[in-house]
mmCIF file of C-alpha atoms in Angstrom:
data_model
loop_
_atom_site.group_PDB
_atom_site.id
_atom_site.type_symbol
_atom_site.label_atom_id
_atom_site.label_comp_id
_atom_site.label_asym_id
_atom_site.label_seq_id
_atom_site.Cartn_x
_atom_site.Cartn_y
_atom_site.Cartn_z
ATOM 1 C CA MET A 1 97.815 113.667 114.351
ATOM 2 C CA LEU A 2 98.317 110.596 112.244
ATOM 3 C CA ARG A 3 99.678 107.451 113.846
ATOM 4 C CA ILE A 4 102.245 105.971 111.335
ATOM 5 C CA GLY A 5 104.172 102.740 111.722
ATOM 6 C CA ALA A 6 107.180 101.643 109.704
ATOM 7 C CA VAL A 7 109.285 98.390 109.566
ATOM 8 C CA SER A 8 112.131 98.188 112.099
ATOM 9 C CA TYR A 9 114.407 96.467 109.636
ATOM 10 C CA LEU A 10 117.463 97.884 107.945
ATOM 11 C CA ASN A 11 115.729 97.836 104.593
ATOM 12 C CA THR A 12 113.471 100.646 105.750
ATOM 13 C CA ARG A 13 116.130 103.165 106.674
ATOM 14 C CA PRO A 14 116.038 104.895 103.267
ATOM 15 C CA LEU A 15 112.299 105.216 103.425
ATOM 16 C CA VAL A 16 112.300 106.855 106.806
ATOM 17 C CA TYR A 17 115.316 109.073 106.500
ATOM 18 C CA GLY A 18 114.389 112.319 108.170
ATOM 19 C CA LEU A 19 110.792 111.237 108.347
ATOM 20 C CA ARG A 20 110.247 112.083 111.978
ATOM 21 C CA GLU A 21 111.202 115.713 111.373
ATOM 22 C CA ARG A 22 109.038 115.875 108.246
ATOM 23 C CA LEU A 23 106.066 114.545 110.316
ATOM 24 C CA GLU A 24 106.240 117.229 112.878
ATOM 25 C CA GLY A 25 102.769 118.670 113.372
ATOM 26 C CA LEU A 26 101.220 115.945 111.280
ATOM 27 C CA GLY A 27 101.835 112.698 113.017
ATOM 28 C CA SER A 28 103.974 110.415 115.041
ATOM 29 C CA LEU A 29 106.288 107.434 113.966
ATOM 30 C CA THR A 30 106.721 104.054 115.464
ATOM 31 C CA LEU A 31 108.849 101.185 114.283
ATOM 32 C CA ASP A 32 107.902 97.396 114.610
ATOM 33 C CA LEU A 33 107.926 94.083 112.696
ATOM 34 C CA PRO A 34 105.978 94.067 109.509
ATOM 35 C CA SER A 35 103.566 91.509 110.739
ATOM 36 C CA ARG A 36 102.625 93.363 113.821
ATOM 37 C CA LEU A 37 102.316 96.646 111.812
ATOM 38 C CA ALA A 38 99.582 94.908 109.668
ATOM 39 C CA ASP A 39 97.776 93.794 112.710
ATOM 40 C CA ASP A 40 97.880 97.341 114.203
ATOM 41 C CA LEU A 41 96.628 98.815 111.002
ATOM 42 C CA ALA A 42 93.807 96.327 110.805
ATOM 43 C CA ASN A 43 92.896 96.899 114.406
ATOM 44 C CA GLY A 44 92.786 100.754 113.957
ATOM 45 C CA ASP A 45 95.757 101.306 116.230
ATOM 46 C CA LEU A 46 97.651 102.870 113.345
ATOM 47 C CA ASP A 47 96.361 105.162 110.611
ATOM 48 C CA VAL A 48 99.105 104.578 108.028
ATOM 49 C CA ALA A 49 101.745 101.821 108.071
ATOM 50 C CA LEU A 50 104.409 100.206 105.878
ATOM 51 C CA ILE A 51 102.826 96.754 105.839
ATOM 52 C CA PRO A 52 103.563 93.426 104.048
ATOM 53 C CA SER A 53 102.101 93.643 100.503
ATOM 54 C CA ILE A 54 100.227 90.373 101.071
ATOM 55 C CA GLU A 55 98.188 92.002 103.818
ATOM 56 C CA TYR A 56 97.038 94.760 101.496
ATOM 57 C CA LEU A 57 96.152 92.016 99.004
ATOM 58 C CA ARG A 58 94.158 90.242 101.779
ATOM 59 C CA GLY A 59 92.092 93.352 102.382
ATOM 60 C CA THR A 60 93.961 95.278 105.052
ATOM 61 C CA GLY A 61 93.803 98.982 104.612
ATOM 62 C CA ALA A 62 92.002 101.096 102.033
ATOM 63 C CA GLN A 63 94.584 102.533 99.779
ATOM 64 C CA ILE A 64 98.181 102.749 98.774
ATOM 65 C CA VAL A 65 99.543 106.051 99.961
ATOM 66 C CA SER A 66 102.843 106.432 98.161
ATOM 67 C CA ASP A 67 104.978 104.994 95.410
ATOM 68 C CA ALA A 68 107.708 104.632 98.096
ATOM 69 C CA VAL A 69 107.925 100.823 98.639
ATOM 70 C CA ILE A 70 110.436 98.071 99.692
ATOM 71 C CA ALA A 71 111.010 96.038 96.478
ATOM 72 C CA CYS A 72 113.707 94.119 94.687
ATOM 73 C CA ARG A 73 114.631 93.526 91.010
ATOM 74 C CA GLY A 74 116.814 90.476 91.603
ATOM 75 C CA PRO A 75 118.610 89.011 94.691
ATOM 76 C CA VAL A 76 117.408 90.751 97.805
ATOM 77 C CA TRP A 77 119.820 89.258 100.330
ATOM 78 C CA SER A 78 117.547 89.793 103.475
ATOM 79 C CA VAL A 79 114.885 87.162 102.516
ATOM 80 C CA ARG A 80 116.227 83.625 102.422
ATOM 81 C CA LEU A 81 115.090 80.078 102.640
ATOM 82 C CA LEU A 82 117.688 77.877 104.442
ATOM 83 C CA SER A 83 117.148 74.128 103.869
ATOM 84 C CA ARG A 84 118.866 71.283 105.713
ATOM 85 C CA VAL A 85 117.640 68.806 103.134
ATOM 86 C CA PRO A 86 117.275 69.067 99.281
ATOM 87 C CA ILE A 87 114.443 71.423 98.466
ATOM 88 C CA ALA A 88 112.270 68.832 97.043
ATOM 89 C CA ASN A 89 112.458 66.935 100.429
ATOM 90 C CA ILE A 90 111.130 69.839 102.649
ATOM 91 C CA ARG A 91 108.227 68.510 104.642
ATOM 92 C CA ARG A 92 108.244 70.934 107.637
ATOM 93 C CA LEU A 93 109.056 74.707 107.216
ATOM 94 C CA ALA A 94 109.646 77.255 109.930
ATOM 95 C CA LEU A 95 108.451 80.767 108.991
ATOM 96 C CA ASP A 96 109.906 83.930 110.456
ATOM 97 C CA GLU A 97 107.525 85.514 112.871
ATOM 98 C CA GLY A 98 108.012 88.939 111.132
ATOM 99 C CA SER A 99 107.094 87.629 107.759
ATOM 100 C CA ARG A 100 103.864 87.446 105.823
ATOM 101 C CA THR A 101 104.596 88.510 102.424
ATOM 102 C CA SER A 102 107.704 86.322 102.236
ATOM 103 C CA ALA A 103 105.897 83.470 103.993
ATOM 104 C CA ALA A 104 103.256 83.497 101.205
ATOM 105 C CA LEU A 105 106.082 83.956 98.514
ATOM 106 C CA VAL A 106 108.084 80.945 99.760
ATOM 107 C CA ARG A 107 104.920 78.636 99.694
ATOM 108 C CA LEU A 108 104.054 80.014 96.181
ATOM 109 C CA LEU A 109 107.572 79.197 94.845
ATOM 110 C CA LEU A 110 107.658 75.767 96.492
ATOM 111 C CA ALA A 111 104.196 74.952 95.103
ATOM 112 C CA ASP A 112 105.079 76.067 91.546
ATOM 113 C CA GLN A 113 108.519 74.791 91.289
ATOM 114 C CA TYR A 114 108.316 71.560 93.250
ATOM 115 C CA ASP A 115 104.560 70.981 93.869
ATOM 116 C CA LEU A 116 105.398 71.133 97.493
ATOM 117 C CA HIS A 117 102.929 72.077 100.314
ATOM 118 C CA PRO A 118 104.960 71.514 103.541
ATOM 119 C CA GLU A 119 103.661 71.770 107.074
ATOM 120 C CA THR A 120 104.494 75.293 108.456
ATOM 121 C CA ILE A 121 105.320 76.346 112.001
ATOM 122 C CA PRO A 122 106.153 79.716 113.433
ATOM 123 C CA LEU A 123 109.819 80.811 114.114
ATOM 124 C CA PRO A 124 109.563 83.508 116.937
ATOM 125 C CA MET A 125 112.082 86.339 116.824
ATOM 126 C CA GLU A 126 113.780 85.129 120.131
ATOM 127 C CA THR A 127 114.194 81.558 118.795
ATOM 128 C CA ASP A 128 117.475 80.469 117.400
ATOM 129 C CA PRO A 129 116.899 79.250 113.846
ATOM 130 C CA GLU A 130 119.413 76.349 114.479
ATOM 131 C CA SER A 131 117.191 75.037 117.415
ATOM 132 C CA VAL A 132 113.899 74.714 115.525
ATOM 133 C CA ASP A 133 112.696 71.267 114.481
ATOM 134 C CA ALA A 134 112.068 71.759 110.779
ATOM 135 C CA ASP A 135 113.686 70.812 107.466
ATOM 136 C CA ALA A 136 113.984 74.435 106.412
ATOM 137 C CA VAL A 137 113.564 77.925 107.861
ATOM 138 C CA LEU A 138 112.528 81.132 106.205
ATOM 139 C CA LEU A 139 114.395 84.147 107.571
ATOM 140 C CA ILE A 140 113.742 87.783 106.736
ATOM 141 C CA GLY A 141 115.140 91.154 107.653
ATOM 142 C CA ASP A 142 118.258 91.808 109.626
ATOM 143 C CA ARG A 143 118.704 88.299 110.941
ATOM 144 C CA ALA A 144 118.730 86.836 107.381
ATOM 145 C CA MET A 145 121.749 88.827 106.385
ATOM 146 C CA PRO A 146 124.677 87.426 108.289
ATOM 147 C CA PRO A 147 126.240 84.149 106.911
ATOM 148 C CA PRO A 148 124.283 81.146 108.289
ATOM 149 C CA THR A 149 125.952 79.231 111.165
ATOM 150 C CA GLY A 150 124.194 75.936 110.532
ATOM 151 C CA VAL A 151 124.757 73.260 107.918
ATOM 152 C CA TYR A 152 122.287 73.737 104.942
ATOM 153 C CA GLN A 153 122.107 71.761 101.749
ATOM 154 C CA GLU A 154 120.428 74.606 99.732
ATOM 155 C CA ILE A 155 119.935 78.388 100.265
ATOM 156 C CA TRP A 156 117.394 80.371 98.246
ATOM 157 C CA ASP A 157 117.318 84.101 97.915
ATOM 158 C CA LEU A 158 113.663 84.560 97.433
ATOM 159 C CA GLY A 159 113.974 87.890 95.558
ATOM 160 C CA ASP A 160 116.151 86.184 92.965
ATOM 161 C CA ARG A 161 113.950 83.107 92.797
ATOM 162 C CA TRP A 162 110.842 85.293 92.104
ATOM 163 C CA CYS A 163 112.386 87.520 89.578
ATOM 164 C CA GLN A 164 113.790 84.499 87.585
ATOM 165 C CA TRP A 165 110.392 82.814 87.895
ATOM 166 C CA SER A 166 108.096 85.728 87.092
ATOM 167 C CA GLY A 167 110.347 87.995 84.970
ATOM 168 C CA HIS A 168 109.219 90.949 87.139
ATOM 169 C CA PRO A 169 110.238 92.818 90.315
ATOM 170 C CA PHE A 170 108.894 91.784 93.735
ATOM 171 C CA VAL A 171 107.167 94.342 96.230
ATOM 172 C CA PHE A 172 107.604 93.302 99.781
ATOM 173 C CA ALA A 173 106.041 96.169 101.727
ATOM 174 C CA MET A 174 103.942 99.338 100.804
ATOM 175 C CA TRP A 175 102.633 102.333 102.716
ATOM 176 C CA ILE A 176 98.901 101.645 103.314
ATOM 177 C CA ALA A 177 96.287 103.826 104.956
ATOM 178 C CA ARG A 178 93.188 102.473 106.666
ATOM 179 C CA GLU A 179 89.677 103.313 105.787
ATOM 180 C CA GLY A 180 88.455 106.869 106.595
ATOM 181 C CA ILE A 181 92.043 108.367 106.673
ATOM 182 C CA ASP A 182 92.908 111.346 104.499
ATOM 183 C CA ALA A 183 96.543 110.397 103.770
ATOM 184 C CA GLN A 184 96.848 112.791 100.786
ATOM 185 C CA PRO A 185 99.168 115.270 102.731
ATOM 186 C CA LEU A 186 101.355 112.290 103.763
ATOM 187 C CA ALA A 187 101.997 111.039 100.176
ATOM 188 C CA LYS A 188 104.435 113.717 99.174
ATOM 189 C CA ILE A 189 106.138 113.527 102.605
ATOM 190 C CA LEU A 190 106.807 109.840 102.182
ATOM 191 C CA ALA A 191 108.048 110.329 98.647
ATOM 192 C CA ALA A 192 110.348 113.165 99.788
ATOM 193 C CA ALA A 193 111.696 111.061 102.583
ATOM 194 C CA ARG A 194 112.361 108.191 100.274
ATOM 195 C CA ASP A 195 114.121 110.466 97.686
ATOM 196 C CA GLU A 196 116.306 112.069 100.341
ATOM 197 C CA GLY A 197 117.162 108.553 101.747
ATOM 198 C CA VAL A 198 118.157 107.419 98.380
ATOM 199 C CA GLN A 199 120.405 110.359 97.885
ATOM 200 C CA ASN A 200 122.149 109.538 101.276
ATOM 201 C CA LEU A 201 122.539 105.679 101.008
ATOM 202 C CA GLU A 202 126.291 105.917 101.678
ATOM 203 C CA SER A 203 125.731 107.918 104.896
ATOM 204 C CA ILE A 204 122.924 105.605 106.054
ATOM 205 C CA ALA A 205 125.164 102.596 105.442
ATOM 206 C CA GLN A 206 128.080 104.204 107.593
ATOM 207 C CA GLN A 207 125.637 105.053 110.418
ATOM 208 C CA GLU A 208 124.048 101.536 110.544
ATOM 209 C CA ALA A 209 126.987 99.313 109.803
ATOM 210 C CA GLY A 210 128.526 98.952 113.241
ATOM 211 C CA SER A 211 125.410 97.988 115.196
ATOM 212 C CA HIS A 212 124.493 95.226 112.804
ATOM 213 C CA GLY A 213 127.837 93.474 112.320
ATOM 214 C CA LEU A 214 128.061 94.431 108.720
ATOM 215 C CA THR A 215 130.442 96.714 107.029
ATOM 216 C CA SER A 216 129.437 100.025 105.445
ATOM 217 C CA ASN A 217 130.318 98.611 102.061
ATOM 218 C CA ASP A 218 128.177 95.643 102.672
ATOM 219 C CA LEU A 219 125.126 97.859 103.595
ATOM 220 C CA HIS A 220 125.770 100.375 100.751
ATOM 221 C CA HIS A 221 125.749 97.352 98.311
ATOM 222 C CA TYR A 222 122.521 96.110 99.999
ATOM 223 C CA PHE A 223 120.722 99.508 99.628
ATOM 224 C CA THR A 224 121.927 100.191 96.073
ATOM 225 C CA ASP A 225 121.970 96.794 94.399
ATOM 226 C CA ASN A 226 119.611 94.555 96.323
ATOM 227 C CA LEU A 227 116.772 96.878 97.110
ATOM 228 C CA HIS A 228 114.539 99.173 95.046
ATOM 229 C CA PHE A 229 112.328 101.780 96.556
ATOM 230 C CA ARG A 230 109.949 102.902 93.935
ATOM 231 C CA LEU A 231 106.547 101.413 92.798
ATOM 232 C CA GLY A 232 106.847 101.608 89.080
ATOM 233 C CA PRO A 233 104.936 99.981 86.206
ATOM 234 C CA GLN A 234 106.991 96.788 86.344
ATOM 235 C CA GLU A 235 106.596 96.544 90.208
ATOM 236 C CA ARG A 236 102.799 96.922 89.743
ATOM 237 C CA GLN A 237 102.773 94.136 87.267
ATOM 238 C CA GLY A 238 104.838 91.910 89.641
ATOM 239 C CA LEU A 239 102.189 92.636 92.355
ATOM 240 C CA HIS A 240 99.438 91.588 90.075
ATOM 241 C CA ILE A 241 101.185 88.372 89.280
ATOM 242 C CA TYR A 242 101.824 87.678 92.944
ATOM 243 C CA GLN A 243 98.143 88.390 93.754
ATOM 244 C CA GLN A 244 96.756 86.145 90.983
ATOM 245 C CA ARG A 245 98.973 83.175 91.901
ATOM 246 C CA ALA A 246 98.432 83.760 95.699
ATOM 247 C CA SER A 247 94.583 83.636 94.990
ATOM 248 C CA GLU A 248 94.915 80.539 93.076
ATOM 249 C CA LEU A 249 96.806 78.774 95.836
ATOM 250 C CA GLY A 250 94.312 79.943 98.438
ATOM 251 C CA LEU A 251 96.856 82.208 100.093
ATOM 252 C CA ILE A 252 94.406 85.147 99.749
ATOM 253 C CA SER A 253 90.661 84.960 99.449
ATOM 254 C CA GLN A 254 90.178 86.947 96.317
ATOM 255 C CA ALA A 255 91.962 89.484 94.213
ATOM 256 C CA ARG A 256 91.362 93.167 95.017
ATOM 257 C CA GLU A 257 91.550 96.298 92.970
ATOM 258 C CA PHE A 258 94.452 98.596 93.776
ATOM 259 C CA HIS A 259 93.446 101.995 95.143
ATOM 260 C CA PHE A 260 95.940 104.861 95.229
ATOM 261 C CA CYS A 261 95.405 108.068 97.268
ATOM 262 C CA SER A 262 97.762 109.974 94.777
ATOM 263 C CA ALA A 263 99.372 109.383 91.484
ATOM 264 C CA SER A 264 102.253 107.147 91.951
#
């Protein structure tokens, strides 16, 4: 039985639509923060997980299982930098505990656009972003989506910033299998779950809206206009650009070759 982990945020709902039922007899599914999923995969506590793309680039896991991903081709909404000072004046940056891909992305963008390398501190999930002693905070996932309650001079949507800077989509998370796992049977299941989820975005939005303080129209817009769920040629190119620049900045040790367990 495969031990499979997926991100607990709203952005994953279309990828895991009906997945538990599809996994019957093959594996179990657990949900957690992306950073914790990466640690569990690296430690061997999970066999396949939807992990931050930066963690795969850093060497976690052996292969990309499916072309089902969490990506964007413009504004992503759920990954935002909120700055209390002009961006160029950021000296201390609080990074969302759940984030690794976006934590590297914001450092990359600040370095390339402002030659900034601020001190970083963690922002735990239970901590109110308004209470943290920092010039700016990076929020990801569900808690990044409501309107901010504090006073901020600048707000960046990191998906939008990346796409404008690179001219390519950005891939936040991918299904990755650890070494020694035959994930071939899982590849079609993950793609099928994604395809069914994309066909039912309106239904998913209606189911999830009330519990997150967002309207079904808000969520339907998020799923259809802000997110992209397929790893295509442009997404791969975006990953290569991200990997190259992250390597140049020392955010990853060295570039790695992408390995796929199936055509994707």
